[in-house]
Amino acid sequence: ENYRTMKDNTRLTNWAAGGIEVAADKAAHLAETMNVYSAEITVMLKRYVQLGNDPWESACEWLKGNDNLWQSWMPNETACTSGKGLVDSNGNFITDRARAVACETCPVGHYSKEQGATRVCTPCTKGNYQSLPGEDVCLPCERGKVAGQDGMRACTPCPLGEYAEGTGMINCSVCGNGTGQEDKWTTSEPVISQGKETWIQVQGADNISYCGCVAGTYLWNGLCEECIEGAICEGSSKLLLAPGYFSRSTEPGEVYYCFGERVRCPGGEPGTCAFGRDTSTIACSACEIGLHSRDGICVECGGGDYALVTIVGILGCIMIAVLYVVLMNEGQKSKQPGSLLIAALGMGQM
C-alpha cells in the first residue's frame, strides 16, 4: 500500500516581467520586501487545518495578528521610483517630501531625479530636452538645434543665417557676425535637379560651412557685395558672369561688357575667356601669342598669314623709301630740307 502523507508533486514556476519596476512599482516593492520565515509558515499551516482548510479565514487571522510585520512590506506612497516624482494633494509636482502625498509620472521636458530615498521631477536644463514622459535623464540637443530655456520638450532648429556646431547648445551662432551686414547672410546648400545645381536656404545648419551670402550678392574679402549688370549671384556666394561679360579673377566685381564679337566672352567664372584669348587683357580683347582672331575666334597662324605679314612689311619699306626720295627732291628745290628730312625720318621710324 502507499502510505505517503505528501500530495502528488506540484510544478512550481517562476513568473517575471521585464520593466515591472516601472509598470507596477508598488507590486515590485511588495515582492522585494515580503519576507516570511519558516516558523511563521508552520504556524499558518496549523491554523489552516484547524480552521477547516479555509485559506481566507486563516490568512485573515494571520494578518490581524501580524500587523506590524506585513505593513512593513507595504510601499511608501512618497517613496517614488524610477520615472516618477513627488506631488502634493493638488497634483502639483514638488520637491518637499513632507508636503507630498503621492508619486506621479514625470511629464515631458522633465526627468526623474533621485533625492534621498525618493525622487522628484526636475525640468531639463538649457541645452537639453526630453520628449517622453517618465524618463530618468534629459538628452542634449543635436547639432544644428538649441534649447534656450529650461524644461524643453524638443530642441529648436537654428533659423536661416545661424548655425550650431556642437551638441547641447543654448544659442545659435550668427553667420557674418561682426560684419555689420548680418542681414545679407544666410545658410544654404546645393541640390542637383535635372543635372543643374541649385542653391536652397536651409534651417538647422550644424556648421559654419553652410554660411553664405543671400541671392543677389556675392562674397568678396569677407563681405557680401551687391551684384551688378552682367553678373549672376544665385546664392552660392560666388559671382558668375553672363555670356558677353568679363571680369578678372582678382577683381570679380569690376565687370566689363564685351562689345563687338561677344563670343570671345563666354561668361562663367571670373577670368574666363574663349579658347585662345588672353585672359590678362580687358574683355578678352587679344589672342594669345601665335594666334590671331578670325570671326571672333582665335586660331593658329598659318603659312599664308606669315606671307601676308611679310608682303605688308616689304610694301611699307618701299613706300617709306619712295617718300624719302620725293621729300629729298622737294627739299633741294625749296632749299629747306630740314623740315622735310625730319618728316621723312619720322616716317622711317614708323
Coordinates of C-alpha atoms in Angstrom, one line a residue:
E1 CA 0.0 0.0 0.0
N2 CA 1.0 3.6 -0.5
Y3 CA 1.5 5.2 2.9
R4 CA 2.7 8.6 1.6
T5 CA 1.5 11.6 3.5
M6 CA 2.5 14.1 0.8
K7 CA 0.4 15.2 -2.1
D8 CA 1.4 14.5 -5.6
N9 CA 4.3 16.6 -7.0
T10 CA 3.2 20.1 -8.0
R11 CA 5.1 22.0 -10.7
L12 CA 6.4 25.4 -9.4
T13 CA 7.1 28.1 -11.9
N14 CA 8.8 31.5 -11.6
W15 CA 7.0 34.3 -13.4
A16 CA 8.8 37.5 -14.2
A17 CA 8.2 40.5 -16.4
G18 CA 10.8 43.0 -17.7
G19 CA 10.3 46.6 -16.6
I20 CA 7.9 45.6 -13.8
E21 CA 9.6 48.2 -11.5
V22 CA 8.2 50.9 -13.8
A23 CA 4.9 49.4 -14.9
A24 CA 3.9 48.2 -11.4
D25 CA 6.3 49.8 -8.9
K26 CA 4.2 49.1 -5.9
A27 CA 3.8 45.4 -6.7
A28 CA 7.5 45.1 -7.3
H29 CA 8.3 46.8 -4.0
L30 CA 6.0 44.3 -2.2
A31 CA 7.7 41.4 -3.9
E32 CA 11.1 42.6 -2.8
T33 CA 10.3 43.4 0.8
M34 CA 8.0 40.5 1.6
N35 CA 9.8 38.0 3.9
V36 CA 8.1 35.2 5.9
Y37 CA 10.2 32.8 8.0
S38 CA 9.6 29.0 8.1
A39 CA 8.4 29.1 11.7
E40 CA 5.6 31.5 10.8
I41 CA 4.7 29.4 7.8
T42 CA 4.3 26.3 10.1
V43 CA 2.0 28.3 12.4
M44 CA -0.1 29.4 9.4
L45 CA -0.4 25.8 8.1
K46 CA -1.6 24.5 11.5
R47 CA -4.2 27.2 11.7
Y48 CA -5.2 26.4 8.2
V49 CA -6.0 22.8 9.2
Q50 CA -7.7 23.9 12.5
L51 CA -10.0 26.3 10.6
G52 CA -11.2 23.6 8.4
N53 CA -8.8 24.2 5.5
D54 CA -10.3 27.6 4.8
P55 CA -7.5 29.7 3.2
W56 CA -9.2 33.1 3.5
E57 CA -10.0 32.7 7.2
S58 CA -6.5 31.5 8.1
A59 CA -4.9 34.3 6.0
C60 CA -7.2 37.0 7.6
E61 CA -6.4 35.8 11.1
W62 CA -2.7 35.9 10.4
L63 CA -2.9 39.4 9.0
K64 CA -4.7 40.7 12.1
G65 CA -2.2 39.1 14.4
N66 CA 0.9 40.3 12.5
D67 CA 0.0 43.9 11.6
N68 CA 3.5 45.4 12.2
L69 CA 5.2 42.8 10.0
W70 CA 3.1 42.9 6.9
Q71 CA 2.7 46.7 7.0
S72 CA 6.5 47.0 6.7
W73 CA 6.1 45.3 3.3
M74 CA 3.8 48.0 2.0
P75 CA 5.3 50.6 -0.3
N76 CA 5.5 54.1 1.0
E77 CA 3.3 56.4 -1.1
T78 CA 6.0 59.1 -1.2
A79 CA 8.9 56.7 -2.0
C80 CA 8.9 57.5 -5.7
T81 CA 10.6 55.1 -8.1
S82 CA 12.2 55.5 -11.5
G83 CA 10.4 57.9 -13.8
K84 CA 8.2 59.4 -11.1
G85 CA 8.3 62.4 -8.7
L86 CA 6.6 63.8 -5.6
V87 CA 3.2 65.5 -5.9
D88 CA 1.1 67.4 -3.4
S89 CA -2.7 67.0 -2.8
N90 CA -3.4 69.2 -5.8
G91 CA -1.3 67.0 -8.1
N92 CA 1.4 69.6 -8.5
F93 CA 5.0 68.4 -8.7
I94 CA 7.0 69.4 -5.6
T95 CA 10.4 68.7 -4.1
D96 CA 9.5 68.7 -0.4
R97 CA 8.6 65.2 0.7
A98 CA 7.0 66.5 3.9
R99 CA 4.2 68.1 1.8
A100 CA 3.9 65.2 -0.7
V101 CA 1.0 62.7 -0.7
A102 CA 1.9 60.5 -3.7
C103 CA 4.1 60.0 -6.7
E104 CA 3.3 60.7 -10.4
T105 CA 5.0 60.1 -13.7
C106 CA 7.2 62.9 -14.7
P107 CA 5.9 64.9 -17.7
V108 CA 7.8 65.7 -20.9
G109 CA 10.5 68.3 -20.6
H110 CA 11.4 66.8 -17.2
Y111 CA 13.3 63.9 -15.7
S112 CA 13.1 61.9 -12.5
K113 CA 15.9 62.9 -10.2
E114 CA 17.0 60.9 -7.2
Q115 CA 16.6 62.8 -3.9
G116 CA 17.4 60.8 -0.8
A117 CA 15.0 57.8 -0.5
T118 CA 12.6 59.2 -3.1
R119 CA 12.7 61.0 -6.5
V120 CA 11.5 64.4 -7.8
C121 CA 10.6 65.6 -11.3
T122 CA 13.1 68.2 -12.4
P123 CA 13.0 70.4 -15.6
C124 CA 15.6 69.7 -18.2
T125 CA 18.3 72.4 -18.1
K126 CA 19.1 74.7 -21.1
G127 CA 20.6 72.8 -24.0
N128 CA 18.8 69.6 -23.1
Y129 CA 15.3 68.2 -23.8
Q130 CA 13.0 65.2 -23.1
S131 CA 10.2 64.4 -25.4
L132 CA 8.9 61.4 -23.5
P133 CA 7.2 61.2 -20.0
G134 CA 8.6 59.1 -17.2
E135 CA 12.3 59.3 -18.1
D136 CA 15.3 59.4 -15.7
V137 CA 17.6 61.6 -18.0
C138 CA 17.4 64.5 -20.4
L139 CA 19.1 64.4 -23.8
P140 CA 21.4 67.0 -25.2
C141 CA 20.2 68.9 -28.3
E142 CA 21.6 67.6 -31.6
R143 CA 23.9 69.8 -33.7
G144 CA 22.0 72.4 -35.6
K145 CA 19.4 72.7 -32.7
V146 CA 19.3 74.6 -29.4
A147 CA 17.2 74.7 -26.2
G148 CA 17.3 78.2 -24.8
Q149 CA 15.0 77.6 -21.9
D150 CA 14.6 75.0 -19.1
G151 CA 12.0 72.3 -19.4
M152 CA 12.1 72.0 -23.2
R153 CA 10.3 69.0 -24.7
A154 CA 12.1 69.5 -28.1
C155 CA 15.0 71.5 -29.4
T156 CA 14.6 74.3 -31.9
P157 CA 16.4 74.3 -35.2
C158 CA 18.7 77.3 -35.9
P159 CA 17.0 79.8 -38.2
L160 CA 18.3 81.0 -41.5
G161 CA 21.7 82.7 -41.2
E162 CA 22.6 80.9 -38.0
Y163 CA 24.2 77.5 -37.0
A164 CA 25.1 75.3 -34.0
E165 CA 28.3 73.3 -34.4
G166 CA 28.1 71.4 -31.0
T167 CA 25.6 69.3 -29.1
G168 CA 23.8 70.7 -26.0
M169 CA 23.9 74.2 -27.4
I170 CA 21.9 77.1 -25.8
N171 CA 22.2 79.7 -28.6
C172 CA 22.9 79.6 -32.3
S173 CA 26.0 81.3 -33.8
V174 CA 25.2 84.1 -36.3
C175 CA 26.8 84.0 -39.8
G176 CA 28.8 87.1 -40.7
N177 CA 28.8 88.2 -37.1
G178 CA 30.6 91.5 -36.6
T179 CA 30.5 92.4 -40.3
G180 CA 27.6 94.9 -39.8
Q181 CA 25.7 93.2 -42.6
E182 CA 24.3 90.1 -40.9
D183 CA 21.0 90.6 -42.8
K184 CA 22.9 89.7 -46.1
W185 CA 24.0 86.3 -44.7
T186 CA 22.0 83.1 -44.8
T187 CA 22.6 79.3 -44.6
S188 CA 22.2 77.3 -47.8
E189 CA 23.3 74.2 -49.6
P190 CA 23.4 73.0 -53.2
V191 CA 21.0 70.4 -54.6
I192 CA 21.2 68.8 -58.1
S193 CA 17.9 68.9 -60.0
Q194 CA 17.8 67.7 -63.6
G195 CA 21.5 68.0 -63.8
K196 CA 21.6 71.6 -62.7
E197 CA 22.9 72.8 -59.4
T198 CA 20.5 75.0 -57.4
W199 CA 21.2 76.6 -54.0
I200 CA 18.4 76.4 -51.4
Q201 CA 18.3 78.0 -48.0
V202 CA 18.2 75.6 -45.0
Q203 CA 17.4 75.8 -41.3
G204 CA 19.2 73.8 -38.7
A205 CA 22.7 74.3 -40.1
D206 CA 25.2 72.4 -38.0
N207 CA 28.5 74.1 -39.1
I208 CA 29.8 77.4 -40.5
S209 CA 30.3 75.9 -44.0
Y210 CA 26.5 76.5 -44.6
C211 CA 27.0 80.3 -44.2
G212 CA 27.0 82.3 -47.3
C213 CA 25.6 85.4 -49.0
V214 CA 21.9 85.7 -50.0
A215 CA 20.9 85.6 -53.6
G216 CA 21.8 88.9 -55.4
T217 CA 25.1 89.3 -53.6
Y218 CA 28.5 87.5 -53.6
L219 CA 31.3 87.0 -51.1
W220 CA 34.4 89.1 -51.5
N221 CA 37.0 89.8 -48.8
G222 CA 34.7 88.6 -46.1
L223 CA 31.8 90.8 -47.1
C224 CA 28.6 90.3 -49.2
E225 CA 28.8 92.7 -52.2
E226 CA 25.9 93.6 -54.4
C227 CA 25.7 92.0 -57.9
I228 CA 25.9 94.4 -60.9
E229 CA 24.8 94.2 -64.5
G230 CA 26.3 91.2 -66.3
A231 CA 26.9 89.3 -63.0
I232 CA 24.9 86.3 -61.7
C233 CA 24.6 85.7 -58.0
E234 CA 22.3 82.8 -57.3
G235 CA 23.0 82.3 -53.6
S236 CA 26.2 80.3 -53.7
S237 CA 28.3 83.3 -52.5
K238 CA 30.1 83.1 -55.9
L239 CA 29.9 85.7 -58.7
L240 CA 29.3 84.2 -62.2
L241 CA 29.3 86.1 -65.4
A242 CA 26.6 86.2 -68.1
P243 CA 27.7 85.5 -71.7
G244 CA 29.1 88.6 -73.2
Y245 CA 30.7 89.9 -70.0
F246 CA 34.1 89.6 -68.5
S247 CA 35.9 90.3 -65.2
R248 CA 39.3 89.4 -63.8
S249 CA 39.6 86.7 -61.2
T250 CA 41.4 89.2 -58.9
E251 CA 38.7 91.8 -59.3
P252 CA 35.4 89.9 -59.9
G253 CA 33.2 92.9 -59.1
E254 CA 34.6 95.0 -62.0
V255 CA 32.5 93.6 -64.8
Y256 CA 33.2 94.7 -68.5
Y257 CA 30.8 94.4 -71.4
C258 CA 32.4 92.7 -74.4
F259 CA 31.5 94.9 -77.4
G260 CA 31.6 93.6 -81.0
E261 CA 32.4 89.9 -81.1
R262 CA 30.8 88.8 -77.8
V263 CA 31.7 85.2 -78.5
R264 CA 35.1 85.9 -77.0
C265 CA 33.5 86.3 -73.6
P266 CA 31.6 83.1 -72.8
G267 CA 30.8 84.1 -69.2
G268 CA 31.0 81.7 -66.2
E269 CA 33.8 82.1 -63.6
P270 CA 35.6 85.4 -63.5
G271 CA 38.8 85.4 -65.6
T272 CA 37.2 83.1 -68.2
C273 CA 37.8 83.8 -71.9
A274 CA 37.1 81.9 -75.1
F275 CA 39.8 79.4 -76.2
G276 CA 43.0 81.1 -77.2
R277 CA 42.1 84.5 -75.7
D278 CA 44.5 86.3 -73.4
T279 CA 42.8 86.5 -70.0
S280 CA 45.1 89.3 -68.9
T281 CA 43.5 91.7 -71.4
I282 CA 40.4 93.6 -70.7
A283 CA 37.3 91.9 -72.1
C284 CA 39.4 89.2 -73.7
S285 CA 40.3 91.6 -76.5
A286 CA 43.5 90.0 -77.6
C287 CA 44.5 86.5 -78.7
E288 CA 47.4 84.6 -77.2
I289 CA 50.8 84.7 -78.9
G290 CA 50.9 82.6 -82.0
L291 CA 47.1 83.1 -82.6
H292 CA 45.0 85.6 -84.4
S293 CA 41.3 86.4 -84.5
R294 CA 39.0 85.1 -87.2
D295 CA 35.3 85.9 -86.7
G296 CA 35.9 86.4 -83.0
I297 CA 37.7 83.1 -82.6
C298 CA 41.4 82.8 -82.0
V299 CA 43.1 80.3 -84.4
E300 CA 46.7 79.4 -85.1
C301 CA 48.6 81.4 -87.6
G302 CA 49.2 79.5 -90.9
G303 CA 51.8 79.9 -93.7
G304 CA 49.6 82.3 -95.6
D305 CA 49.2 84.5 -92.6
Y306 CA 53.0 84.9 -92.3
A307 CA 53.4 85.6 -96.1
L308 CA 50.8 88.3 -95.8
V309 CA 52.7 90.0 -93.0
T310 CA 55.9 89.8 -95.0
I311 CA 54.4 91.4 -98.1
V312 CA 52.8 94.1 -96.0
G313 CA 56.2 94.8 -94.4
I314 CA 58.0 94.9 -97.8
L315 CA 55.4 97.3 -99.2
G316 CA 55.8 99.5 -96.2
C317 CA 59.5 99.7 -96.6
I318 CA 59.2 100.6 -100.3
M319 CA 56.6 103.3 -99.6
I320 CA 58.9 104.8 -97.0
A321 CA 61.9 104.8 -99.4
V322 CA 59.8 106.4 -102.2
L323 CA 58.5 109.0 -99.8
Y324 CA 62.1 109.8 -98.6
V325 CA 63.3 110.3 -102.2
V326 CA 60.4 112.6 -103.0
L327 CA 60.9 114.6 -100.0
M328 CA 64.6 115.0 -100.7
N329 CA 63.9 116.3 -104.2
E330 CA 61.4 118.7 -102.9
G331 CA 63.8 119.8 -100.2
Q332 CA 66.5 120.6 -102.7
K333 CA 64.1 122.7 -104.8
S334 CA 62.9 124.7 -101.8
K335 CA 66.4 125.0 -100.3
Q336 CA 64.7 124.0 -96.9
P337 CA 65.4 120.3 -96.5
G338 CA 65.5 120.4 -92.7
S339 CA 61.8 120.0 -92.0
L340 CA 61.2 117.7 -94.9
L341 CA 64.1 115.4 -93.8
I342 CA 62.7 115.4 -90.3
A343 CA 59.3 114.3 -91.7
A344 CA 60.9 111.6 -93.8
L345 CA 62.9 110.3 -90.9
G346 CA 59.8 110.2 -88.8
M347 CA 58.0 108.2 -91.4
G348 CA 61.0 105.8 -91.5
Q349 CA 60.8 105.3 -87.8
M350 CA 57.1 104.4 -88.1

